[in-house]
Every structure is written in structure tokens, then in C-alpha cells.
Coordinates of C-alpha atoms in Angstrom, one line a residue:
Chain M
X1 CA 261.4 198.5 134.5
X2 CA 260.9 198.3 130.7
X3 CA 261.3 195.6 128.8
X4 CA 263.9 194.9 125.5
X5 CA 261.0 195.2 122.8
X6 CA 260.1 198.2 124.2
X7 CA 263.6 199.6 124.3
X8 CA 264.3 198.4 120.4
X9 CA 260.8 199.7 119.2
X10 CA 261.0 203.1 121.1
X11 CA 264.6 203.0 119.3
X12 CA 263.6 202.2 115.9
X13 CA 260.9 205.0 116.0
X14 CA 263.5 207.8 117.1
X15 CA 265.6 207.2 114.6
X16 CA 263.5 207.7 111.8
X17 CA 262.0 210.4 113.0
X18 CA 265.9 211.3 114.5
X19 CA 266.7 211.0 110.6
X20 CA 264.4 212.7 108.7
X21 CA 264.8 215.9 110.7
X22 CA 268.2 216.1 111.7
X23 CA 267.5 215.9 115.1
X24 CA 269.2 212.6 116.0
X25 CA 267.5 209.7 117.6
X26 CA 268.5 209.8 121.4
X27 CA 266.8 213.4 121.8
X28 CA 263.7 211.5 121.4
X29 CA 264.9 207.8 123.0
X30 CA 266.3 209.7 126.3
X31 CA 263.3 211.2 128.1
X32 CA 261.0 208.1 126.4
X33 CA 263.4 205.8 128.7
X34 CA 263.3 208.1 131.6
X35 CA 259.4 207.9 131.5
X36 CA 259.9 204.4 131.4
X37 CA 261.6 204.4 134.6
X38 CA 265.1 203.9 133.4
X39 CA 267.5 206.5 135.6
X40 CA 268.1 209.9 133.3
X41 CA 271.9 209.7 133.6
X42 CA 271.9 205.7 132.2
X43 CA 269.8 206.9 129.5
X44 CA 272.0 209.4 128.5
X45 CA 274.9 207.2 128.7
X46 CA 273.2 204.8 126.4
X47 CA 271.8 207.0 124.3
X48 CA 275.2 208.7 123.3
X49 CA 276.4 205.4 122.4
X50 CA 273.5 204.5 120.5
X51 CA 273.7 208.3 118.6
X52 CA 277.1 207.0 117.0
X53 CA 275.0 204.4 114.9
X54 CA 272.0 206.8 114.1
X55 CA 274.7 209.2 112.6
X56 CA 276.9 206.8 111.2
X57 CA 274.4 204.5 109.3
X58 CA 272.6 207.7 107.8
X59 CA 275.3 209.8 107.0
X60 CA 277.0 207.0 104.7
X61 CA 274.6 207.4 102.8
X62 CA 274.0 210.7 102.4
X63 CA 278.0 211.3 102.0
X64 CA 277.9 209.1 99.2
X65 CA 274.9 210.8 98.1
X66 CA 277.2 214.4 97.8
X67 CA 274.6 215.5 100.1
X68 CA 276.8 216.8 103.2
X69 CA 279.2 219.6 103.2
X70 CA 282.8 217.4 104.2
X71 CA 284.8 220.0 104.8
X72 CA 282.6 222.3 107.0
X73 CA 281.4 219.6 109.1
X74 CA 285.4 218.5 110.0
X75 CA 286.3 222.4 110.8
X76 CA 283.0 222.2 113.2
X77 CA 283.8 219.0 114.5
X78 CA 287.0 220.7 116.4
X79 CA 284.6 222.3 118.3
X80 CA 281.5 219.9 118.9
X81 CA 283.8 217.5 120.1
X82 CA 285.8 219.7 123.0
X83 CA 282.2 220.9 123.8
X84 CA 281.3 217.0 124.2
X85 CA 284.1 215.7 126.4
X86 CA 283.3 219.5 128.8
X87 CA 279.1 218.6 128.8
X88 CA 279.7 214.9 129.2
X89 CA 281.8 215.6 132.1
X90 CA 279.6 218.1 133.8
X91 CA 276.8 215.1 133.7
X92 CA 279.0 213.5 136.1
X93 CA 278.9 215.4 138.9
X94 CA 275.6 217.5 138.2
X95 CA 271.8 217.2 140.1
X96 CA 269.7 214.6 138.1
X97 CA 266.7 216.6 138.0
X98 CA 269.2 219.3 136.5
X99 CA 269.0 217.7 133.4
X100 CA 265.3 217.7 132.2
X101 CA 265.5 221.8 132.4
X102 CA 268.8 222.2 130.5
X103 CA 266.8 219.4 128.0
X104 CA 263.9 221.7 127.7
X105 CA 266.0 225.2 127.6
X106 CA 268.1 223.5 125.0
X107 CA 265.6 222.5 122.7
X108 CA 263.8 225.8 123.2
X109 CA 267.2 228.1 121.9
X110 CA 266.7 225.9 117.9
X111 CA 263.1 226.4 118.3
X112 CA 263.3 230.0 118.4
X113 CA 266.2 230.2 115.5
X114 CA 264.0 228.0 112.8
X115 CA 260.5 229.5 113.1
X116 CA 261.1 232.9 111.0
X117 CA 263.3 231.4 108.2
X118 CA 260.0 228.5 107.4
X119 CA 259.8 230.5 104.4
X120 CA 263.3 230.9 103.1
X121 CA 263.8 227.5 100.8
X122 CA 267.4 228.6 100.0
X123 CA 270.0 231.1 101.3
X124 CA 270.7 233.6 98.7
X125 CA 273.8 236.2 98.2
X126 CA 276.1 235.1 100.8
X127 CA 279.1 236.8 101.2
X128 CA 282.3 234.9 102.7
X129 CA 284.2 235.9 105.2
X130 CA 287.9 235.8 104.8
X131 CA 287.7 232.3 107.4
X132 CA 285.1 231.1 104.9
X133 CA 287.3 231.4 101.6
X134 CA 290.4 229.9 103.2
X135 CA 288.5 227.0 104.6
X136 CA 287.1 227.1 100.9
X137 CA 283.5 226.4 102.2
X138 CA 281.8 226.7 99.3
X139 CA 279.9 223.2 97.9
X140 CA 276.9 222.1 95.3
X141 CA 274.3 219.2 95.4
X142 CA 271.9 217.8 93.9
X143 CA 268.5 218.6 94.7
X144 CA 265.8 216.2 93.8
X145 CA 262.4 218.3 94.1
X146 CA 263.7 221.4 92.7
X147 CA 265.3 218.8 89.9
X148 CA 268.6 220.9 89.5
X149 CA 272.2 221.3 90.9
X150 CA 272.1 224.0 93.9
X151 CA 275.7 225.6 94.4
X152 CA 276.1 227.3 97.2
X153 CA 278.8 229.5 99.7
X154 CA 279.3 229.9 103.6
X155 CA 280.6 232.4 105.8
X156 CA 280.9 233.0 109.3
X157 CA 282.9 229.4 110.0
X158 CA 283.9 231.1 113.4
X159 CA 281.1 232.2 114.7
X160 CA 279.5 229.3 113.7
X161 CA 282.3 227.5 115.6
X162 CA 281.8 228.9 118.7
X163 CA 278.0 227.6 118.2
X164 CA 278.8 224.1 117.5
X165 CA 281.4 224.2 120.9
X166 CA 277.8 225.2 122.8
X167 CA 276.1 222.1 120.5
X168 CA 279.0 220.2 121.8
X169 CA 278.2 220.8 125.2
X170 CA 274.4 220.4 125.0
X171 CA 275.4 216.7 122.9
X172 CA 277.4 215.5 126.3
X173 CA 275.8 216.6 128.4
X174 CA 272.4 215.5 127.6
X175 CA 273.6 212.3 125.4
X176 CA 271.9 213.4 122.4
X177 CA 272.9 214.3 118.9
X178 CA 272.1 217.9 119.5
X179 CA 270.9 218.4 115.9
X180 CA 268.3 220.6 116.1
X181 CA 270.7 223.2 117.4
X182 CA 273.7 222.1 114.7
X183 CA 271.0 222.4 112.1
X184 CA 270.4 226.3 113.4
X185 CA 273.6 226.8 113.5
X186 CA 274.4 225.8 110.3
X187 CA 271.3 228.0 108.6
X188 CA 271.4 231.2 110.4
X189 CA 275.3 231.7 110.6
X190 CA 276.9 229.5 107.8
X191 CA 273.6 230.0 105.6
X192 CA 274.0 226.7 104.5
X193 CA 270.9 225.5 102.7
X194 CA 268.4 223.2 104.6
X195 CA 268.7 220.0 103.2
X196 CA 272.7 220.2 103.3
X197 CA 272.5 221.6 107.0
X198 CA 270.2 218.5 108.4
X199 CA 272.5 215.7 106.6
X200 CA 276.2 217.7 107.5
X201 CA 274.8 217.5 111.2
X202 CA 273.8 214.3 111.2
X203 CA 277.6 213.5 109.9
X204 CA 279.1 216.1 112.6
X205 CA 276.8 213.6 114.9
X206 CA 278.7 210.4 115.1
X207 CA 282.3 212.5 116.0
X208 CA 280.6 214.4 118.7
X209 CA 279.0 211.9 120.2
X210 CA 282.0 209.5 120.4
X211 CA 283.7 212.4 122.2
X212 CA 280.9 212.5 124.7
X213 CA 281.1 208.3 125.2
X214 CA 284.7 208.5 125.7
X215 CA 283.9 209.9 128.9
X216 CA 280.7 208.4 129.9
X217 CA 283.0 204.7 129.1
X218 CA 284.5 203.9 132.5
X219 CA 281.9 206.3 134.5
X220 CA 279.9 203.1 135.4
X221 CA 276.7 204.8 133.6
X222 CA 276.9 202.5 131.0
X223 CA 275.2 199.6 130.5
X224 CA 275.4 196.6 127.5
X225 CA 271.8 195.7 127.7
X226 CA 270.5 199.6 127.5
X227 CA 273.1 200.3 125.0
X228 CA 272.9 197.6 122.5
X229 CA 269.2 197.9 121.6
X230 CA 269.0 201.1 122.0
X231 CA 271.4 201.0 119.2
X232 CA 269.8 198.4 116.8
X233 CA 266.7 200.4 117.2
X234 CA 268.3 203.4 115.9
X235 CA 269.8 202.5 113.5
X236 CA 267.7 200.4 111.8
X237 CA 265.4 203.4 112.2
X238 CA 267.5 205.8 111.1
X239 CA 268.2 203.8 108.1
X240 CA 264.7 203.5 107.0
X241 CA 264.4 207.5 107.5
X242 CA 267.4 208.4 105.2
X243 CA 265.2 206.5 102.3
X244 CA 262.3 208.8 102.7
X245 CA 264.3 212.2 103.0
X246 CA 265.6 212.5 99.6
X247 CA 261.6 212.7 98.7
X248 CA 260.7 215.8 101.2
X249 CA 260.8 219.0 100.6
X250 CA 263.2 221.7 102.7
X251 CA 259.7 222.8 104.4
X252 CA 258.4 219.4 105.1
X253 CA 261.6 218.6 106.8
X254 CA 261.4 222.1 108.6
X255 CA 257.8 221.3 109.6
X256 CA 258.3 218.2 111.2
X257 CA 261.6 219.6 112.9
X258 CA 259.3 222.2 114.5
X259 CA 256.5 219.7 115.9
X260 CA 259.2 217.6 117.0
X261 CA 261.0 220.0 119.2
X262 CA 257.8 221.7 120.4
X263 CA 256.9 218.1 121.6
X264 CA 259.8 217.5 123.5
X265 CA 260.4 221.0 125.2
X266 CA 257.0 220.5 127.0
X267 CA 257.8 217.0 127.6
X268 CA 260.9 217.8 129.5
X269 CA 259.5 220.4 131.6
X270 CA 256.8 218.4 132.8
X271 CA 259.9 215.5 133.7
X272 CA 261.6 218.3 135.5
X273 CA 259.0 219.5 137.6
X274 CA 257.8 216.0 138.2
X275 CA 261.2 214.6 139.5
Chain P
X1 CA 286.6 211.0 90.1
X2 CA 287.5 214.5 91.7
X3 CA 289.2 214.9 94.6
X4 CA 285.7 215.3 96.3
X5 CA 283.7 212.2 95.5
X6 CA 286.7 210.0 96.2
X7 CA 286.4 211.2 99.9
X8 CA 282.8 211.1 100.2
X9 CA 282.8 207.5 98.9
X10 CA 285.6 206.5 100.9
X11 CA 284.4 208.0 104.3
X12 CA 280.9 206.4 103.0
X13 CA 282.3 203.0 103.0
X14 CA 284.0 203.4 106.5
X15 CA 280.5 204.3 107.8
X16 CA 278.9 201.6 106.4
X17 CA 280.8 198.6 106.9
X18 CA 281.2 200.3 110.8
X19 CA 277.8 200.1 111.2
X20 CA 276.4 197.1 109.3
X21 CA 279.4 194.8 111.6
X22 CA 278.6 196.3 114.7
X23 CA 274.7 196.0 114.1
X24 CA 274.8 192.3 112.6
X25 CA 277.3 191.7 115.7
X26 CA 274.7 193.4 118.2
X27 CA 272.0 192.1 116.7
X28 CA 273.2 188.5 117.3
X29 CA 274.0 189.5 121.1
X30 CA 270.1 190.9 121.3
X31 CA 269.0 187.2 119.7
X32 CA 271.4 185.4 122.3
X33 CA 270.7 187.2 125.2
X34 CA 266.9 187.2 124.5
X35 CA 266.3 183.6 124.4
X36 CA 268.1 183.2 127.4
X37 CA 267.0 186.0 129.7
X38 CA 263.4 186.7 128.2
X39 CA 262.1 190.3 128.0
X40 CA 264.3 191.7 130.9
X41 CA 266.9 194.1 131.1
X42 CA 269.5 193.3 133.6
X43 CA 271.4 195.8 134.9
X44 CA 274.3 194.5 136.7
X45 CA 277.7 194.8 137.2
X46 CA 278.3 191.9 134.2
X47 CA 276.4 194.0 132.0
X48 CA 278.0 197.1 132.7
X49 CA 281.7 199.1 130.7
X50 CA 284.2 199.2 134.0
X51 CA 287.4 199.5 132.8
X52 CA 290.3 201.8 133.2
X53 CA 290.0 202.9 129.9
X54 CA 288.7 202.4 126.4
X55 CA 291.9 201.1 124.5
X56 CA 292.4 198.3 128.2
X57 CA 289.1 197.5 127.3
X58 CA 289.2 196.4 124.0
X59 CA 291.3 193.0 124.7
X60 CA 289.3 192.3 127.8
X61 CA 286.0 191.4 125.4
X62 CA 287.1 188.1 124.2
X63 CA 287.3 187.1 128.2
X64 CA 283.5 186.0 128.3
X65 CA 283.7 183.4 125.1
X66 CA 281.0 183.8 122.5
X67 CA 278.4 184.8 124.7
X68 CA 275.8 187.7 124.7
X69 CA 277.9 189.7 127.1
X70 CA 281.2 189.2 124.3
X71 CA 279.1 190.0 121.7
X72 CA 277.4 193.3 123.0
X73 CA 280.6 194.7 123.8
X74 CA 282.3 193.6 120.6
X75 CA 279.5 195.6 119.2
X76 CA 279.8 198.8 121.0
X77 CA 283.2 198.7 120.6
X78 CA 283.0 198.2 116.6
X79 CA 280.5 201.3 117.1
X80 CA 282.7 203.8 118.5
X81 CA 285.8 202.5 116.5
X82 CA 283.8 204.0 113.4
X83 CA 284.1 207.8 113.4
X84 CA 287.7 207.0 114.8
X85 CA 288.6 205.4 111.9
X86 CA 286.2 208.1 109.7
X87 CA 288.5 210.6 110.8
X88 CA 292.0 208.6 110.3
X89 CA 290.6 208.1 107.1
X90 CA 290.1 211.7 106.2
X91 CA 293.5 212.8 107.9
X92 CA 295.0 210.2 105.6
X93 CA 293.6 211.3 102.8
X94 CA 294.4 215.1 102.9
X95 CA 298.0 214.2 103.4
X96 CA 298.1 212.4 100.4
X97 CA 296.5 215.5 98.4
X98 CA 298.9 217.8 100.6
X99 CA 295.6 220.0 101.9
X100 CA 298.0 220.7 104.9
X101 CA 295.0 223.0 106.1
X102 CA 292.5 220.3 106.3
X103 CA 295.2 217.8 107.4
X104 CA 295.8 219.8 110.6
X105 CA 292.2 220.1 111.3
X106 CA 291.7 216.2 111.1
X107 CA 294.9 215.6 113.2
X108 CA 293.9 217.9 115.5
X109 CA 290.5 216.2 116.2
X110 CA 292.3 212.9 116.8
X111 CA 294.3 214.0 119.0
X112 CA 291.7 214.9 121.3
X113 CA 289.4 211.9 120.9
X114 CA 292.9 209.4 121.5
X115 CA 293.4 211.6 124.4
X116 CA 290.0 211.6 125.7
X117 CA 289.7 207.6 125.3
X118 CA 292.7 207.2 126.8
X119 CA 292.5 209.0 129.9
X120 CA 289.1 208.3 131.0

């Protein structure tokens, strides 16, 4: 059985990487603890406790920061969080070894979105919807590298609703942030700009994820001494990420989401077919 | 300020007092528990969340005194209190600028995270 530094140092590492990409920490904390013999379902528990601080500590700062698009990420958060509560209680009752293969055929669907926009740095001529304007999803930041305020509209909150119900599912279910596919989402049917898209979904995060512990809470899945480090080590990591994002670009962010989630799609598959 | 930055600042501040309390509190169960236990995770039933629900649980944590166990669950529960209050922040403050749109969205997203804490 693996031991507490292991836990918080496994932690801290996910969440900065978890940070800078969007992805959220657990994604990367989950399957490390399963390989270290801890049963997938605990993991999961813990890990969608310890999502709530990854996406909390981060996204204060990038709120403040003007970063995150408020109003679009509390329309979607309707639907991650029904999509939560449904995955988390599927968990319940579903086949342990179940869960590596919906891991790996989850993080294969925001694999496939990303790879042909790498080149795109910003979403151009967007046209709202008639959803879009009354939601009045339009917003501006500041971007650092390209050293100028980026204003910018969505469309498509619907569709892009009925994505982040699937997200909302996958976050539950699986007890991770699910940020790779919120981040996908986000691009390819809002067209929200890259860097807004990674910190609005880490923001979304912390919402979905308490919807997926509410039910995981009296299951019996969850334990203190798996959650709280797990939590520390997140956050703490996550923390340290959110510094260092401001200073990437939209494709080095893009690139490191893409190694990430290559990484862990083979990893799960080997878990499944192992277990 | 605009209407805007006053929410993103506020919301900012409910993040980050949420999660700086519960992680001083956690870490100080971590510290605690470490130099008593060692290394080793246990995983009994002391250290496990069995409780009819979330809002029984919260007055049950004060049963084990200041101890590891008190503290870790003090610290989980400050966790998940966070977005909670995040989003009766932001339902509070779209009433007060009558953005009945947004208001209804809010509300409608504590409703079913009260519901869902209460009934499992």
C-alpha cells in the first residue's frame, strides 16, 4: 500500500501539470494511485474531493486575473453538474475494471477534437447564435504574449451544453475534473479562445466536482487519509502551475495538453486489460 | 469598478479564503496524523465519511476533539463548502443587479447541489 509522501508528492505533481493544461489534477492522480495499489473506485472518490481544491485555488486567481469567462462557465455549470451527480452514481453500481476503458475512451474523444485546431491561436469571425446574445456571452482579456486586449464572442451555448452534461458525466464518474473535454468543448463549439477556455474550465471544475462528491459522501468510498493529501498535494501544485501559465503561449499549453492526454489514454488501457 | 470585476474579485476572494482555510486546516491534520502514525495510510472505518448525509455530517466533526481525524474532516468539509458558497455568492449578486437571467441560472444550480447533498 503506498505511503502519505507518495500520495502528497504524486498530488503536488498533478496539479501543476492539472493546472497548466486545464486538464485538472485527479485525471493524472487517479490511475497513479491505482498503480499504486489503492482500489480504482477509492481513488476516484478521493480524487473528486481533492479536484474541488485544484479548481478552486487556481481559478481564484485567474478570476481575479479577468481571465475566465463568468457568465458562460455558470450557464455550463447547469449541465456539468446534473451530468456529475448521473456519472458519480453510475460508479456505484458499475464493474471496476469498467472504469479504466471508459478512462481511456474518454480521454481519447478531446484528443481527437484538439489536434487539427494546434494551429489556430484565436477564433476569428464568430457569429452568435440567438442563445449566445441573450446569455450575452461575449468577453475580453488580457493577453500577455500577444501584449494586447483580445475581445472576443460565443455561440452555440446549447450545443455546447449538451457537451458539458457528457463532461459532467465523464467528471463523476471517473472522479476527475474532466478538463480536457470542457476545454474541447469550449474551442470547437463556443469558439472561445484557448487561454480563456483552459482557465473557464478549470473554474467550471470545482462546481462539477462537488456535484460528483455529493454522491460519492456517504457511499463509504471515501476515505480522510486518501482524501486529505491528495488534496494538499493538489493544490499546492496547482497553485504553483497558475504562476507559470500566464507566461505560455496558447500552443505551448496546447502542446503539453496533447502529450498529457496521449500519456494517459495508453496508460489506462494497459490498467484495463491488466485488471 | 464595473459590474464585471466586482464579481470576479468577489467570487476570487470566496475561492481563496475557501481554499487557503481548508488547506492550512488539512495541512495541520497531515502534520498531526504523521507524527503519530508514520508513513501509513489507514484505511478504516475511523477514517472513512459514513454519514446519512452531508449537512448531518457537518456537526458530527467536533465529536473526535482536536485530533487528526477532526481536523481532516473539518478540512474536507471547508473544501466542498467553497463552490457552495461561490455560487450563493454569485446568485446574490445578480439579484442585487436584477440580471434575473443569470439569477435563475445560479438558483437553479443550488437547487440541485442542496438537493443532492441532502439526499445522499
Amino acid at each position: 500500500m503506498v505511503g502519505l509522501v507518495e500520495v502528497i508528492a504524486a498530488s503536488f505533481l498533478a496539479g501543476f501539470i492539472g493546472s497548466i493544461t486545464g486538464l485538472g489534477g485527479a485525471s493524472i492522480t487517479t490511475p497513479l494511485l491505482t498503480l499504486m495499489g489503492v482500489p480504482i473506485k477509492n481513488a476516484i472518490a478521493a480524487g473528486i474531493i481533492s479536484i474541488i481544491a485544484t479548481s478552486s485555488g487556481s481559478a481564484s486567481s485567474y478570476v481575479r486575473g479577468g481571465m475566465s469567462n463568468l457568465r458562460a462557465a455558470m450557464f455550463l455549470e447547469m449541465f456539468t453538474i446534473v451530468g456529475a451527480i448521473l456519472g458519480a452514481t453510475i460508479t456505484l453500481f458499475v464493474m471496476p475494471k469498467l472504469l479504466y476503458f471508459f478512462f481511456a475512451a474518454f480521454l481519447l474523444t478531446s484528443f481527437i477534437g484538439l489536434r487539427r485546431h494546434l494551429r489556430d491561436e484565436l477564433p476569428s469571425e464568430v457569429v452568435q447564435d440567438k442563445a449566445a446574445r441573450w446569455l450575452g456571452l461575449t468577453g475580453s482579456y488580457y493577453d500577455e504574449r500577444l501584449g494586447r486586449m483580445v475581445t472576443y464572442k460565443l455561440t452555440r451555448p446549447l450545443a455546447a451544453g449538451g457537451g458539458m452534461f457528457v463532461a459532467g458525466i465523464a467528471s463523476g464518474m471517473l472522479g476527475i475534473g474532466a478538463g480536457a473535454f470542457k476545454v474541447a468543448v469550449h474551442e470547437l463549439i463556443l469558439k472561445m479562445p484557448s487561454k480563456v477556455s483552459s482557465t473557464t474550465s478549470t473554474f467550471i471544475m470545482g462546481m462539477t466536482a462537488l456535484a460528483g462528491a455529493s454522491v460519492y459522501f456517504n457511499s463509504g468510498l471515501l476515505y480522510l487519509t486518501l482524501a486529505a493529501p491528495m488534496a494538499v498535494g493538489t493544490t499546492v501544485g496547482a497553485l504553483a502551475g497558475s504562476r507559470i501559465l500566464w507566461k505560455l503561449s496558447n500552443r505551448t499549453t496546447r502542446i503539453i495538453f496533447l502529450i498529457v492526454v496521449a500519456f494517459f489514454i495508453v496508460q489506462m488501457l494497459v490498467r484495463g486489460v491488466l485488471e | 469598478m464595473t459590474g464585471n470585476k466586482r464579481l470576479e474579485v468577489l467570487l476570487s476572494l470566496v475561492l481563496v479564503s475557501g481554499v487557503i482555510t481548508s488547506l492550512a486546516v488539512l495541512s495541520i491534520a497531515l502534520a498531526l496524523y504523521y507524527l503519530r502514525f508514520g508513513q501509513e495510510i489507514i484505511m478504516s472505518d475511523e477514517y472513512r465519511i459514513v454519514s446519512g448525509n452531508f449537512f448531518e455530517y457537518l456537526p458530527t466533526i467536533g465529536r473526535h476533539g482536536f485530533s487528526a481525524t477532526a481536523l481532516m474532516s473539518a478540512g474536507i468539509i471547508i473544501l466542498m463548502l467553497t463552490p457552495y458558497v461561490r455560487v450563493l455568492t454569485s446568485m446574490a449578486y445578480f439579484t442585487s443587479e436584477r440580471d434575473f437571467k443569470y439569477m435563475l441560472i445560479t438558483a437553479f444550480v443550488l437547487a440541485v447541489l442542496t438537493a443532492s447533498l441532502l439526499t445522499h
